[in-house]
Coordinates of C-alpha atoms in Angstrom, one line a residue:
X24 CA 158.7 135.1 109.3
X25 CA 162.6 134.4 109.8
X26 CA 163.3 133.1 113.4
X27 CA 165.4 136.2 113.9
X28 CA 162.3 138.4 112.6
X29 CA 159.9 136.5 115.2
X30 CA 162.3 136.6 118.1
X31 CA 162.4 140.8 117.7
X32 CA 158.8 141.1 117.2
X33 CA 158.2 138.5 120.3
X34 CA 160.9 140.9 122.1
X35 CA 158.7 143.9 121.7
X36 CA 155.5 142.3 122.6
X37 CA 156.6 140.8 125.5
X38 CA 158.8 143.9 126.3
X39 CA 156.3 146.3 126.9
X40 CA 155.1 145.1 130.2
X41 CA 158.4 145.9 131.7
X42 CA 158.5 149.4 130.0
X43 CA 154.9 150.3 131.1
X44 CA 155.7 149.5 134.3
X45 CA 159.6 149.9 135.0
X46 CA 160.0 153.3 133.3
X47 CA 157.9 155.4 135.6
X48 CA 159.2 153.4 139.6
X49 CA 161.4 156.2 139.8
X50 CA 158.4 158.4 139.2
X51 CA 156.1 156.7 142.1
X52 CA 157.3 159.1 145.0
X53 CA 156.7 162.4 142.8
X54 CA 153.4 161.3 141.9
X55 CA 152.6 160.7 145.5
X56 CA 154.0 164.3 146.0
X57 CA 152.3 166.0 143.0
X58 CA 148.7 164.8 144.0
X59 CA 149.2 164.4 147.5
X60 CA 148.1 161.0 148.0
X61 CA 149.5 158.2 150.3
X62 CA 152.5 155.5 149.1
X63 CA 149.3 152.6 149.1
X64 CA 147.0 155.1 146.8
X65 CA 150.3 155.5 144.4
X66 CA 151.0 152.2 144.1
X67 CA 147.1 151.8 142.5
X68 CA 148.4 153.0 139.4
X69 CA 150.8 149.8 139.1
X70 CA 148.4 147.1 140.8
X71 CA 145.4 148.3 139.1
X72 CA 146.8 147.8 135.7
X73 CA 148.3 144.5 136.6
X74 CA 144.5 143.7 136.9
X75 CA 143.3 144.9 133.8
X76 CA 145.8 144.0 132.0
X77 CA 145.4 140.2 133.2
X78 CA 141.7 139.8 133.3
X79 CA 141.5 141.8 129.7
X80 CA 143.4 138.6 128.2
X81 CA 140.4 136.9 128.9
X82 CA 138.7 138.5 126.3
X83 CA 141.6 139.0 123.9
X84 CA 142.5 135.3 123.9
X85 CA 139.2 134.1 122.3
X86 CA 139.3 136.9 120.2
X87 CA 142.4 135.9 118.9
X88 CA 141.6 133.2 118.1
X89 CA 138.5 133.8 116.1
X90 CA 140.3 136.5 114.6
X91 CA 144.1 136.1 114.6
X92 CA 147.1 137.8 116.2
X93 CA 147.9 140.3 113.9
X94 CA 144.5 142.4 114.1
X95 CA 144.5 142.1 118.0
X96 CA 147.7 143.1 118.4
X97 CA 147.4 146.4 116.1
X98 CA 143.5 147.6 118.1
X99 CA 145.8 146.9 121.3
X100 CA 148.8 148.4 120.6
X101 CA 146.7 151.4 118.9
X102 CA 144.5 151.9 122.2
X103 CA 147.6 151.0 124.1
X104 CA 149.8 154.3 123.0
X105 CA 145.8 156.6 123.4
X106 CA 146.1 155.6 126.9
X107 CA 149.4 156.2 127.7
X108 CA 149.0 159.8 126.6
X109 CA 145.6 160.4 128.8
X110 CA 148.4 159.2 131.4
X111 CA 150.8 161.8 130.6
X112 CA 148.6 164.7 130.8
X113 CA 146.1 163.0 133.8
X114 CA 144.8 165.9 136.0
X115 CA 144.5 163.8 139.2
X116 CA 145.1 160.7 140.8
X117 CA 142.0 159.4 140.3
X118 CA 142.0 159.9 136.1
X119 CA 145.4 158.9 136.4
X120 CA 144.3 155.4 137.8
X121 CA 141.7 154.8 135.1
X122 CA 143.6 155.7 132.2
X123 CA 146.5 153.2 133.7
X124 CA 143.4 150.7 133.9
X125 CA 142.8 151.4 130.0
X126 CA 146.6 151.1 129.6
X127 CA 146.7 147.7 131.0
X128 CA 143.5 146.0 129.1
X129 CA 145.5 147.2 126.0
X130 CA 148.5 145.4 127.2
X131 CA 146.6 142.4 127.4
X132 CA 146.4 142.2 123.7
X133 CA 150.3 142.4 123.2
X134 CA 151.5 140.0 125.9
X135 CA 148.6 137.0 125.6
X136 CA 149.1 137.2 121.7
X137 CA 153.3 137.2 122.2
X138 CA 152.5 133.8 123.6
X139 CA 150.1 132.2 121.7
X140 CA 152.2 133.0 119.1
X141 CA 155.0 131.2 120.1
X142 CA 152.3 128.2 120.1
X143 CA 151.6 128.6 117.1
X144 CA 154.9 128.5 115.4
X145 CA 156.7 126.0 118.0
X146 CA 156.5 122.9 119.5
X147 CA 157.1 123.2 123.2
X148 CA 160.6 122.4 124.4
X149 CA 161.2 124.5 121.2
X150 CA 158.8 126.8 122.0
X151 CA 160.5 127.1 125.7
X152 CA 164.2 127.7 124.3
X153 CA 162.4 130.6 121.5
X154 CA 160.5 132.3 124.4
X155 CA 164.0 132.4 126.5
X156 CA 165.7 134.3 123.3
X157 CA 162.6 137.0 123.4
X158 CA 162.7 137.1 127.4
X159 CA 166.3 137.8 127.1
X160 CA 164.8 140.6 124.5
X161 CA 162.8 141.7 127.4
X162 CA 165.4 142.1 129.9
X163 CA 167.4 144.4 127.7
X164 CA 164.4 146.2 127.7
X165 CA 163.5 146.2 131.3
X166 CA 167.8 147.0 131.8
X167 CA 167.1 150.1 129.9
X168 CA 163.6 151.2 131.6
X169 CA 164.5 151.8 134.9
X170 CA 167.6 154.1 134.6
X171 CA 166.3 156.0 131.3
X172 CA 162.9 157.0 133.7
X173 CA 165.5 158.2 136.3
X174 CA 167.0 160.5 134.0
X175 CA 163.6 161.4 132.3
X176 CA 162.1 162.2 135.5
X177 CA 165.1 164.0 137.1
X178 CA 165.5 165.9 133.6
X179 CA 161.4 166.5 132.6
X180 CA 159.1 165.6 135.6
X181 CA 157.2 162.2 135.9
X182 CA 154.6 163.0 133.0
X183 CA 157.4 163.2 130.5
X184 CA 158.2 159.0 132.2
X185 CA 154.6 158.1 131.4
X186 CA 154.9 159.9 127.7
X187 CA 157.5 158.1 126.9
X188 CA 155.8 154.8 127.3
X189 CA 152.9 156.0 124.8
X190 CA 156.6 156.7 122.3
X191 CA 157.1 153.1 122.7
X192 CA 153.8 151.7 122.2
X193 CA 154.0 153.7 118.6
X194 CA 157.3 151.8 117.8
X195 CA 156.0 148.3 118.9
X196 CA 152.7 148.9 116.5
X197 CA 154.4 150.2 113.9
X198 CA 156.8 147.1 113.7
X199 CA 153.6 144.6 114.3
X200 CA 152.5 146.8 111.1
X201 CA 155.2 145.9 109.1
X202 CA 157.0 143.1 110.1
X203 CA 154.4 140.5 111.9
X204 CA 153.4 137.8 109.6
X205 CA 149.9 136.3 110.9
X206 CA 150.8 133.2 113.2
X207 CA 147.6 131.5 113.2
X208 CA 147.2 129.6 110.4
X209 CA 143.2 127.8 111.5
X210 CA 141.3 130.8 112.9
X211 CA 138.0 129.4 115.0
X212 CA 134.7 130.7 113.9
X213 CA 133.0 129.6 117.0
X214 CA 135.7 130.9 119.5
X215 CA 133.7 133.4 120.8
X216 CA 130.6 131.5 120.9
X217 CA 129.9 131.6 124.6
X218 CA 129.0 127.8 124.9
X219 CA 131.9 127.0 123.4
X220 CA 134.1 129.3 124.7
X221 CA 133.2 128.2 128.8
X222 CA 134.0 124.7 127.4
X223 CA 137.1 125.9 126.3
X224 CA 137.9 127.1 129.2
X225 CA 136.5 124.6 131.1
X226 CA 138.8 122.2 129.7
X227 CA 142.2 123.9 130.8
X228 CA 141.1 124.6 133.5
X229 CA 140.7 120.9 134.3
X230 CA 144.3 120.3 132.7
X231 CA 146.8 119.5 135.3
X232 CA 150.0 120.9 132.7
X233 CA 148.2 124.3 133.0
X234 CA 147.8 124.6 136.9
X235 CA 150.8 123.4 137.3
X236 CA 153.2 126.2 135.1
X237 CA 150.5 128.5 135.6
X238 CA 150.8 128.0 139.0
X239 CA 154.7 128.4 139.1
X240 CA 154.9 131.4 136.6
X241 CA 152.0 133.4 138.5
X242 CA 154.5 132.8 142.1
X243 CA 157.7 133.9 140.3
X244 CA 156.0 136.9 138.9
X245 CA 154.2 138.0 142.6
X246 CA 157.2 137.9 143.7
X247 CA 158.8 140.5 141.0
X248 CA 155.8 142.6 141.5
X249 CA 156.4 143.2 145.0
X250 CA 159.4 144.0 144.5
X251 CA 158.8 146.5 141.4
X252 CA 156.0 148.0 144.0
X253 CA 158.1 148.0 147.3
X254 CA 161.7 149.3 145.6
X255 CA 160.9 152.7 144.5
X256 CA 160.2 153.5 147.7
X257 CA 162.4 151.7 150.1
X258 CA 165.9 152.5 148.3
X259 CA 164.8 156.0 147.9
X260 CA 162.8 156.9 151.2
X261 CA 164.1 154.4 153.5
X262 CA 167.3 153.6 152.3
X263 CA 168.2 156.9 150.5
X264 CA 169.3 156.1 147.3
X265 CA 169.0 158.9 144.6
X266 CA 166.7 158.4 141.4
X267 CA 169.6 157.4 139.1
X268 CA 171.3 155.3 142.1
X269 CA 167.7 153.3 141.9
X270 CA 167.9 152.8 138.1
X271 CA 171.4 151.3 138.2
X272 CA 170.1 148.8 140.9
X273 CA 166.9 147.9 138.7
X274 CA 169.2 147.1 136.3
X275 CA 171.4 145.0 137.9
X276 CA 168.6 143.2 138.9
X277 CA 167.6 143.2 134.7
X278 CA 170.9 141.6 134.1
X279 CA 170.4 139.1 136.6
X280 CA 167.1 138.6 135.0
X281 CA 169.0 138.0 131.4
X282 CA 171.4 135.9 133.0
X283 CA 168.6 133.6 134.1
X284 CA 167.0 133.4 130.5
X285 CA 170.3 132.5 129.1
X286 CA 170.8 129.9 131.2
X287 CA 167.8 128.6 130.7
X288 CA 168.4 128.2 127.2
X289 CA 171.3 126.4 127.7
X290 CA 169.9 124.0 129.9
X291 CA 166.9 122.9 127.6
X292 CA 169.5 121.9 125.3
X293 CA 170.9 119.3 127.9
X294 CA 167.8 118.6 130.5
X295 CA 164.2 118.5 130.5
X296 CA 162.2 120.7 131.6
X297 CA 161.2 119.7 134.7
X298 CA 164.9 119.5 135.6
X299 CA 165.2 123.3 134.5
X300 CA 162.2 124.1 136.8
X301 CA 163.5 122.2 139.7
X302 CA 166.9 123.9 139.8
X303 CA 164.9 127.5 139.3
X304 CA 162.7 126.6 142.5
X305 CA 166.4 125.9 144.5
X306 CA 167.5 129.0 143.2
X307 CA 164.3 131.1 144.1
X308 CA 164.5 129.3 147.4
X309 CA 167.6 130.7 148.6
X310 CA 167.6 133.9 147.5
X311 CA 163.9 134.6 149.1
X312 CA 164.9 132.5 152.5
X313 CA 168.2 134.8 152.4
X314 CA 166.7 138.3 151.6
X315 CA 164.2 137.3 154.6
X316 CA 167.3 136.4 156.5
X317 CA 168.6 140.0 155.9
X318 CA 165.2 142.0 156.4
X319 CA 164.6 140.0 160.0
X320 CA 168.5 140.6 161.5
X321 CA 168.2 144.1 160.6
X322 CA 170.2 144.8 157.3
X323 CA 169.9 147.4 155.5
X324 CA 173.0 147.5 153.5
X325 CA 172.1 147.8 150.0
X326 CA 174.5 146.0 148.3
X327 CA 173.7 142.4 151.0
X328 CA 170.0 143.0 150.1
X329 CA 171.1 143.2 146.0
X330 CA 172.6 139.5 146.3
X331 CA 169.6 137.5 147.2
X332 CA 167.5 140.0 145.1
X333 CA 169.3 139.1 142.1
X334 CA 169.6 135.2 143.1
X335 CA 165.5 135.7 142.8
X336 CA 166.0 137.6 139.3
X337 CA 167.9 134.6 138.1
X338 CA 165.5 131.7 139.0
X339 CA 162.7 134.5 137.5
X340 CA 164.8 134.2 134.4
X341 CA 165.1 130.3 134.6
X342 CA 161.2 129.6 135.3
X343 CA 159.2 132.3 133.1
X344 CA 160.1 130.6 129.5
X345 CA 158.8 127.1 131.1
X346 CA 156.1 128.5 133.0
X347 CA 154.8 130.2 129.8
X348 CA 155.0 127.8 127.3
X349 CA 154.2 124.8 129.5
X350 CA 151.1 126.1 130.8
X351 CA 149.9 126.5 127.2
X352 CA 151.9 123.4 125.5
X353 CA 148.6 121.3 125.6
X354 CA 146.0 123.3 123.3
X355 CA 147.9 123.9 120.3
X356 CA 144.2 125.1 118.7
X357 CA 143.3 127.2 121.6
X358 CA 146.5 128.6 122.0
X359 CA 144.8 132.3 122.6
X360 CA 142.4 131.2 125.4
X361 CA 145.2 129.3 127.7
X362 CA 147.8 132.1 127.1
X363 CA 145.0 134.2 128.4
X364 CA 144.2 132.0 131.2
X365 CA 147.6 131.7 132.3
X366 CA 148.0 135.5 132.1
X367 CA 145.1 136.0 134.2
X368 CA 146.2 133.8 137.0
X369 CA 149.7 135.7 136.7
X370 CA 148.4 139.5 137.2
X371 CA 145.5 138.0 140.1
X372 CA 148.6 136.8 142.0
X373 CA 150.4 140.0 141.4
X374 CA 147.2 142.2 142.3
X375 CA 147.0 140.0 145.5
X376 CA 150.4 141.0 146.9
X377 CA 150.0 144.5 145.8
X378 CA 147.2 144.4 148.1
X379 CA 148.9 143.0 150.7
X380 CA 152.0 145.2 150.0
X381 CA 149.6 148.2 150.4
X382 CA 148.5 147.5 153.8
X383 CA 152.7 146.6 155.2
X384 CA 154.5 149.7 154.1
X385 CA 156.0 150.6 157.3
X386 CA 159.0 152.7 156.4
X387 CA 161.4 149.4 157.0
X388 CA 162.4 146.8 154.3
X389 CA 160.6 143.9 156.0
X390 CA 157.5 144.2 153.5
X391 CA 160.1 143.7 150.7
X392 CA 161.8 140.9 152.3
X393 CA 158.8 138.9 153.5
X394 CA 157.0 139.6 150.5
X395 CA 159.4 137.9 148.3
X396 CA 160.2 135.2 150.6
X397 CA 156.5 134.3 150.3
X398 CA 156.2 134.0 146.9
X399 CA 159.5 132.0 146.6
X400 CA 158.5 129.3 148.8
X401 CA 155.3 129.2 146.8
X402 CA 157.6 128.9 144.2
X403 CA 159.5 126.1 144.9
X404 CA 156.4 123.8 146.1
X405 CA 155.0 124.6 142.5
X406 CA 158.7 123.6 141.0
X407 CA 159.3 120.6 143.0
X408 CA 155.3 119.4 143.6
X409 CA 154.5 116.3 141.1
X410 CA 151.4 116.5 140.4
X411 CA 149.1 113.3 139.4
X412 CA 149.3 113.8 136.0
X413 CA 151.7 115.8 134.2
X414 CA 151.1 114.5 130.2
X415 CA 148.6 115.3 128.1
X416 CA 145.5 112.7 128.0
X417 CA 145.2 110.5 125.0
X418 CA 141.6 111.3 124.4
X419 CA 139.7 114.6 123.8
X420 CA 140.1 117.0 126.6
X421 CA 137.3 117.4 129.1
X422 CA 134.7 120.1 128.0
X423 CA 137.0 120.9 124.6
X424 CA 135.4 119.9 121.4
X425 CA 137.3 116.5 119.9
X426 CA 138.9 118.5 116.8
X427 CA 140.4 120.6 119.5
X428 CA 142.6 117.9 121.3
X429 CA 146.1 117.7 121.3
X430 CA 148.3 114.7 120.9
X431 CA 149.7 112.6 123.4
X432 CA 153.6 113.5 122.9
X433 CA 154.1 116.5 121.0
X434 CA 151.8 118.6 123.4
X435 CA 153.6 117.7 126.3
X436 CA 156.0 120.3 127.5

């Protein structure tokens, strides 16, 4: 595949998590309405896919790499768009939760293979600055989501929001169909073997490089979550902002997001990567410390709570390329399984503060503003932390076979 070729594909991939979840916010508070249910029991649909969808990577990583990226990504993609329509026409909340569940474990396929395919293909300060072109991708897309499901769902109900996410899924598969070129060029005949498999993962798991951008990307991304859950119904409810009104702030906040990955880019062409981090933990920092600021004196201006919001979007944009390619960087042959860990670590912090979101929804903004203040402290002590070992070991991993070591330099983000 061209670079350009791989950097679209990668876009879509990776692009789809924000549509499957950004394009129906504005449709949270008519759901609730529709099926009468509580704010916590609508924000299920968005926590309990973040589950699935993370703890079905587990599976699709080893799968990937017994079988390669290409077939997982077109059974995923395929059940992917099945679900979204059961979605679109669920008769009540509680089918509408399940098929969302089914949605996410086929979103697991699409995201974990986007990044061991950048593995495969790149080495990993390269493989940082190509991930920052496809997150940039991404924003677009999550710029778009938001304000297109306003309209949808102030011109054709919340069903037509959720339909339009199985339109999507039909594009993305289609493109897979015809434009993805298989990535993985050694496919692992024993990946799903179970012995070998839990010493796979035992061996990652042991790796300090993967705690330690796993760690960082899975704080960033709790942080985004609560405020994709919290949003809809603050600026709306509390705050009240109109549906389209919302959309133009979730995409602001999508710029800012951009503006992060572009910035990123530029700096991996003049710093490391752990200077890249660094400055993405001070910027996280300050916009969580500030948006907590705002919530405890009692702001509620929209515009002062945008400013730090965005500041977080930035540093989001700044630490997801390193986060994601770093945490995989060291196991270039099991490139499937540690994307998949990684991903799972990512959606268990996200389904932890949806859990705790649930229970602090108190028709004020202080669940939004602690919430993300949280999560960027945690984010900073994973940017700034040095751990004892930050390079990959010159011998075989511990618990992965020798053939599947990495090198000492090359593998080292």
């Amino acid at each position: 595949m061209s670079p350009l070729r791989a950097v679209l594909i990668l876009s879509l991939l990776l692009g789809i998590q924000p549509v499957t979840t950004d394009l129906y916010l504005p449709a949270l508070p008519a759901i609730a309405t529709a099926f009468t249910v509580s704010v916590g029991e609508t924000q299920t649909t968005l926590s309990a896919l973040l589950l699935a969808f993370g703890a079905s990577q587990l599976i699709w990583g080893a799968v990937s790499d017994r079988f390669g990226r290409r077939p997982v990504l077109l059974v995923g993609l395929g059940g992917y768009v099945l679900a979204a329509v059961a979605c679109a026409l669920a008769p009540s909340m509680p089918v509408l939760i399940l098929a969302r569940i089914l949605q996410g474990i086929a979103l697991g396929a699409s995201v974990m293979c986007a990044r061991a395919i950048v593995r495969d293909l790149y080495e990993p300060v390269a493989g940082a600055r190509t991930l920052s072109q496809a997150l940039s991708g991404l924003g677009v897309l999550a710029c778009l989501s938001a304000p297109l499901g306003a309209l949808i769902v102030e011109g054709f109900g919340w069903r037509a929001a959720l339909g339009t996410t199985a339109v999507f899924g039909a594009a993305t598969w289609w493109a897979v169909w015809r434009g993805f070129d298989e990535s993985l060029t050694e496919r692992d005949p024993l990946a799903l073997a179970p012995r070998r498999l839990l010493s796979t993962w035992r061996g990652i798991l042991a790796h300090p490089v993967f705690w330690r951008f796993s760690l960082l990307g899975a704080a960033s991304f709790a942080g985004l979550f609560v405020l994709l859950a919290a949003s809809s119904f603050i600026f709306m409810q509390v705050l009240g902002l109109s549906r389209p009104a919302y959309g133009l702030l979730l995409l602001l906040n999508s710029l800012a997001y951009i503006t992060g990955t572009l910035l990123c880019r530029r700096l991996l062409r003049r710093r490391s990567v752990e200077t890249t981090v660094a400055i993405a933990g001070g910027v996280s920092l300050t916009g969580g410390l500030g948006l907590a600021a705002l919530g405890e004196l009692g702001v509620t201006s929209v515009a002062g709570l945008m400013v730090p919001i965005c500041l977080y979007a930035v540093a989001h944009g700044l630490n997801q390329p390193c986060s994601q390619s770093g945490a995989v960087a060291p196991f270039p042959r099991s490139a499937g399984v540690a994307s998949a860990l990684s991903g799972f670590v990512m959606m268990l912090a996200a389904f932890a503060a949806g859990g705790w979101l649930a229970t602090q929804m108190d028709g004020s903004v202080l669940p939004l503003t602690r919430g993300m203040a949280v999560c960027s402290m945690l984010v900073a002590t994973a940017a700034w932390l040095r751990l004892p070992a930050t390079r990959a070991p010159t011998g075989p991993l511990r618990g992965v076979p020798a053939d599947h070591s990495p090198s000492t330099t090359e593998e080292s983000p």
